[in-house]
Each structure stands twice: as structure tokens, then as C-alpha cells.
mmCIF file of C-alpha atoms in Angstrom:
data_model
loop_
_atom_site.group_PDB
_atom_site.id
_atom_site.type_symbol
_atom_site.label_atom_id
_atom_site.label_comp_id
_atom_site.label_asym_id
_atom_site.label_seq_id
_atom_site.Cartn_x
_atom_site.Cartn_y
_atom_site.Cartn_z
ATOM 1 C CA UNK A 26 -51.957 -28.584 -25.540
ATOM 2 C CA UNK A 27 -52.289 -26.089 -22.708
ATOM 3 C CA UNK A 28 -49.655 -25.881 -19.979
ATOM 4 C CA UNK A 29 -51.108 -25.692 -16.509
ATOM 5 C CA UNK A 30 -50.386 -22.686 -14.288
ATOM 6 C CA UNK A 31 -48.478 -24.767 -11.730
ATOM 7 C CA UNK A 32 -46.118 -26.106 -14.409
ATOM 8 C CA UNK A 33 -45.483 -22.567 -15.689
ATOM 9 C CA UNK A 34 -44.769 -21.424 -12.132
ATOM 10 C CA UNK A 35 -42.342 -24.316 -11.619
ATOM 11 C CA UNK A 36 -40.509 -23.569 -14.866
ATOM 12 C CA UNK A 37 -40.324 -19.861 -13.967
ATOM 13 C CA UNK A 38 -38.900 -20.691 -10.537
ATOM 14 C CA UNK A 39 -36.338 -23.049 -12.096
ATOM 15 C CA UNK A 40 -35.254 -20.400 -14.638
ATOM 16 C CA UNK A 41 -34.952 -17.850 -11.797
ATOM 17 C CA UNK A 42 -32.779 -20.195 -9.726
ATOM 18 C CA UNK A 43 -30.512 -20.946 -12.684
ATOM 19 C CA UNK A 44 -30.128 -17.212 -13.431
ATOM 20 C CA UNK A 45 -29.312 -16.467 -9.778
ATOM 21 C CA UNK A 46 -26.760 -19.283 -9.711
ATOM 22 C CA UNK A 47 -25.063 -18.037 -12.876
ATOM 23 C CA UNK A 48 -24.989 -14.487 -11.525
ATOM 24 C CA UNK A 49 -23.420 -15.692 -8.264
ATOM 25 C CA UNK A 50 -20.885 -17.790 -10.152
ATOM 26 C CA UNK A 51 -19.999 -14.878 -12.429
ATOM 27 C CA UNK A 52 -19.532 -12.461 -9.525
ATOM 28 C CA UNK A 53 -17.351 -14.909 -7.614
ATOM 29 C CA UNK A 54 -14.912 -15.007 -10.549
ATOM 30 C CA UNK A 55 -15.044 -11.268 -11.305
ATOM 31 C CA UNK A 56 -12.339 -10.102 -8.852
ATOM 32 C CA UNK A 57 -10.711 -12.508 -6.440
ATOM 33 C CA UNK A 58 -10.819 -11.099 -2.907
ATOM 34 C CA UNK A 59 -7.087 -11.660 -2.468
ATOM 35 C CA UNK A 60 -6.294 -9.671 -5.626
ATOM 36 C CA UNK A 61 -7.906 -6.492 -4.330
ATOM 37 C CA UNK A 62 -7.261 -6.769 -0.584
ATOM 38 C CA UNK A 63 -4.765 -4.153 0.663
ATOM 39 C CA UNK A 64 -1.388 -5.436 1.822
ATOM 40 C CA UNK A 65 -0.534 -4.471 5.395
ATOM 41 C CA UNK A 66 3.145 -4.015 6.232
ATOM 42 C CA UNK A 67 5.099 -2.723 9.196
ATOM 43 C CA UNK A 68 8.564 -1.243 8.853
ATOM 44 C CA UNK A 69 11.563 -0.166 10.824
ATOM 45 C CA UNK A 70 14.467 1.774 9.368
ATOM 46 C CA UNK A 71 17.373 3.939 10.450
ATOM 47 C CA UNK A 72 19.699 6.369 8.710
ATOM 48 C CA UNK A 73 22.813 4.879 7.080
ATOM 49 C CA UNK A 74 23.905 7.967 5.121
ATOM 50 C CA UNK A 75 22.534 11.456 4.479
ATOM 51 C CA UNK A 76 19.161 10.981 2.763
ATOM 52 C CA UNK A 77 19.238 7.157 2.980
ATOM 53 C CA UNK A 78 17.648 4.732 5.434
ATOM 54 C CA UNK A 79 17.795 0.934 5.623
ATOM 55 C CA UNK A 80 15.677 -1.548 7.538
ATOM 56 C CA UNK A 81 13.060 -4.234 7.077
ATOM 57 C CA UNK A 82 9.383 -4.708 6.280
ATOM 58 C CA UNK A 83 7.168 -7.476 7.601
ATOM 59 C CA UNK A 84 3.542 -8.523 7.403
ATOM 60 C CA UNK A 85 1.959 -9.503 4.105
ATOM 61 C CA UNK A 86 5.414 -9.065 2.517
ATOM 62 C CA UNK A 87 8.697 -9.696 4.350
ATOM 63 C CA UNK A 88 11.955 -8.228 3.111
ATOM 64 C CA UNK A 89 14.655 -5.599 3.223
ATOM 65 C CA UNK A 90 13.856 -1.906 2.964
ATOM 66 C CA UNK A 91 15.835 1.001 1.561
ATOM 67 C CA UNK A 92 14.378 4.510 1.440
ATOM 68 C CA UNK A 93 16.030 7.353 -0.451
ATOM 69 C CA UNK A 94 15.111 11.020 -0.039
ATOM 70 C CA UNK A 95 14.591 12.346 -3.577
ATOM 71 C CA UNK A 96 13.203 15.799 -2.827
ATOM 72 C CA UNK A 97 12.662 18.210 0.022
ATOM 73 C CA UNK A 98 10.752 21.350 -0.926
ATOM 74 C CA UNK A 99 9.243 24.401 0.706
ATOM 75 C CA UNK A 100 10.216 27.973 1.535
ATOM 76 C CA UNK A 101 13.389 26.751 3.301
ATOM 77 C CA UNK A 102 13.847 23.118 2.155
ATOM 78 C CA UNK A 103 14.693 20.523 4.807
ATOM 79 C CA UNK A 104 14.623 22.975 7.690
ATOM 80 C CA UNK A 105 11.986 24.214 10.058
ATOM 81 C CA UNK A 106 9.192 22.261 11.718
ATOM 82 C CA UNK A 107 7.453 20.910 8.566
ATOM 83 C CA UNK A 108 9.250 19.303 5.627
ATOM 84 C CA UNK A 109 7.558 18.469 2.324
ATOM 85 C CA UNK A 110 9.416 15.339 1.236
ATOM 86 C CA UNK A 111 9.552 12.754 -1.546
ATOM 87 C CA UNK A 112 11.075 9.299 -1.112
ATOM 88 C CA UNK A 113 11.674 6.172 -3.140
ATOM 89 C CA UNK A 114 10.775 3.116 -1.049
ATOM 90 C CA UNK A 115 12.604 0.042 -2.319
ATOM 91 C CA UNK A 116 11.344 -3.281 -0.938
ATOM 92 C CA UNK A 117 13.581 -6.280 -1.697
ATOM 93 C CA UNK A 118 11.365 -9.329 -1.163
ATOM 94 C CA UNK A 119 12.081 -11.787 -3.993
ATOM 95 C CA UNK A 120 9.051 -12.144 -6.272
ATOM 96 C CA UNK A 121 7.183 -9.531 -4.227
ATOM 97 C CA UNK A 122 9.851 -6.819 -4.603
ATOM 98 C CA UNK A 123 8.713 -3.353 -5.607
ATOM 99 C CA UNK A 124 9.663 0.322 -5.678
ATOM 100 C CA UNK A 125 7.167 3.005 -4.663
ATOM 101 C CA UNK A 126 7.519 6.761 -5.031
ATOM 102 C CA UNK A 127 5.904 8.562 -2.092
ATOM 103 C CA UNK A 128 5.452 12.201 -1.146
ATOM 104 C CA UNK A 129 4.147 13.805 1.992
ATOM 105 C CA UNK A 130 4.961 15.687 5.162
ATOM 106 C CA UNK A 131 7.468 15.137 7.965
ATOM 107 C CA UNK A 132 6.641 17.013 11.163
ATOM 108 C CA UNK A 133 9.936 17.693 12.940
ATOM 109 C CA UNK A 134 8.170 18.709 16.147
ATOM 110 C CA UNK A 135 6.233 15.464 16.648
ATOM 111 C CA UNK A 136 8.389 13.143 14.500
ATOM 112 C CA UNK A 137 5.316 12.008 12.554
ATOM 113 C CA UNK A 138 5.469 11.424 8.812
ATOM 114 C CA UNK A 139 2.610 10.679 6.409
ATOM 115 C CA UNK A 140 3.159 9.968 2.731
ATOM 116 C CA UNK A 141 1.164 8.696 -0.231
ATOM 117 C CA UNK A 142 2.199 7.494 -3.648
ATOM 118 C CA UNK A 143 2.278 4.734 -6.209
ATOM 119 C CA UNK A 144 4.177 1.528 -6.879
ATOM 120 C CA UNK A 145 6.298 2.528 -9.887
ATOM 121 C CA UNK A 146 8.118 -0.752 -10.520
ATOM 122 C CA UNK A 147 7.819 -4.446 -9.704
ATOM 123 C CA UNK A 148 5.175 -6.345 -7.739
ATOM 124 C CA UNK A 149 1.741 -4.650 -7.856
ATOM 125 C CA UNK A 150 2.943 -1.878 -10.185
ATOM 126 C CA UNK A 151 0.341 0.896 -10.242
ATOM 127 C CA UNK A 152 -0.969 0.171 -6.718
ATOM 128 C CA UNK A 153 -1.598 3.082 -4.366
ATOM 129 C CA UNK A 154 0.564 3.276 -1.236
ATOM 130 C CA UNK A 155 -0.079 4.968 2.126
ATOM 131 C CA UNK A 156 2.672 5.251 4.746
ATOM 132 C CA UNK A 157 2.537 6.463 8.326
ATOM 133 C CA UNK A 158 5.723 6.586 10.360
ATOM 134 C CA UNK A 159 7.087 7.892 13.625
ATOM 135 C CA UNK A 160 10.602 8.939 14.605
ATOM 136 C CA UNK A 161 11.476 6.710 17.585
ATOM 137 C CA UNK A 162 15.184 7.532 18.013
ATOM 138 C CA UNK A 163 16.496 10.965 17.028
ATOM 139 C CA UNK A 164 20.139 9.913 17.503
ATOM 140 C CA UNK A 165 19.977 7.265 14.738
ATOM 141 C CA UNK A 166 17.030 8.794 12.854
ATOM 142 C CA UNK A 167 15.180 5.503 13.433
ATOM 143 C CA UNK A 168 11.594 5.368 12.204
ATOM 144 C CA UNK A 169 8.882 2.743 12.662
ATOM 145 C CA UNK A 170 5.468 2.609 11.054
ATOM 146 C CA UNK A 171 3.014 1.050 8.669
ATOM 147 C CA UNK A 172 2.604 0.803 4.925
ATOM 148 C CA UNK A 173 -0.660 -0.051 3.192
ATOM 149 C CA UNK A 174 -0.485 -1.098 -0.475
ATOM 150 C CA UNK A 175 -3.835 -0.995 -2.289
ATOM 151 C CA UNK A 176 -3.713 -2.968 -5.568
ATOM 152 C CA UNK A 177 -5.574 -1.644 -8.590
ATOM 153 C CA UNK A 178 -8.810 -3.534 -9.207
ATOM 154 C CA UNK A 179 -9.485 -2.401 -12.756
#
């Protein structure tokens, strides 16, 4: 028995629609948007001891913040207009607590600091971190800024 051309066309269209639907369904479960979306945080902190700051973070994660200077390198470490620094950023936020190790540059002329690093422990371990801060009060060494945490997607 021969199958007419219009029936073959209808079956082909149905197979195409099913394949497209399965592809869409598969892609929608591949990586949830919330799992790969960067977390946006703001922070404020001030010096509580040499090399240590305390404050808070808010935004996608709310909690307490402690930062500890772990290294200051360069021709004349921790002096001059530009410091090459490393910090541990410790965020205490219950189930979303994490520690990130960041390194970057503090400009002592402008008060700007930019650092990058990785979450080394806790929530989102392995995620990349970008921090931008600004000295807002030289008397208390108070900084304010933003932190972006970019979870690994693989």
C-alpha cells in the first residue's frame, strides 16, 4: 500500500515538532539560570586591627564580612602609591557562607581597589570573584564597594 505525499509530509512535520520539543526540554534542564547567574553583593567594612577589616555584605547574600590582608608585595611592600595585595574575604551568612582568596591592586592616591580571585571554601566553592572597592574614610580605613561571584557552570 502506498502512502500519499500529504501523509508523509504530516508525519515528517510531527516528527520535527517532537524533536524540537525534546530539544527545548533538554536545554531547559541543562543548566538552571539561577545556578549560573552571578551573585551581586555590596559591602562596607572598616579597619579593626592592622591588616583586618570587619563589616557587612548585602544583596544576593546578606551577612557579616571579615577581610584579612595575607600579602602585600612589590619593590617596597605596603608603601608608595600602588600596593599589590592579597586578602581572604570571609563571608558569614549561614548556609551561604564562604571564604574567597583575592589578589589585586590598591591605589593609595585614589583609594580605589580592584581584586579578583576564587571561592576557596564553602558556598559556591570554585566560583570566580571580582571585587571593586573605594576608600571612603581615611581615618577609619572604611571601604565600600561591590563583589560579583560567578559560579562555575561546568
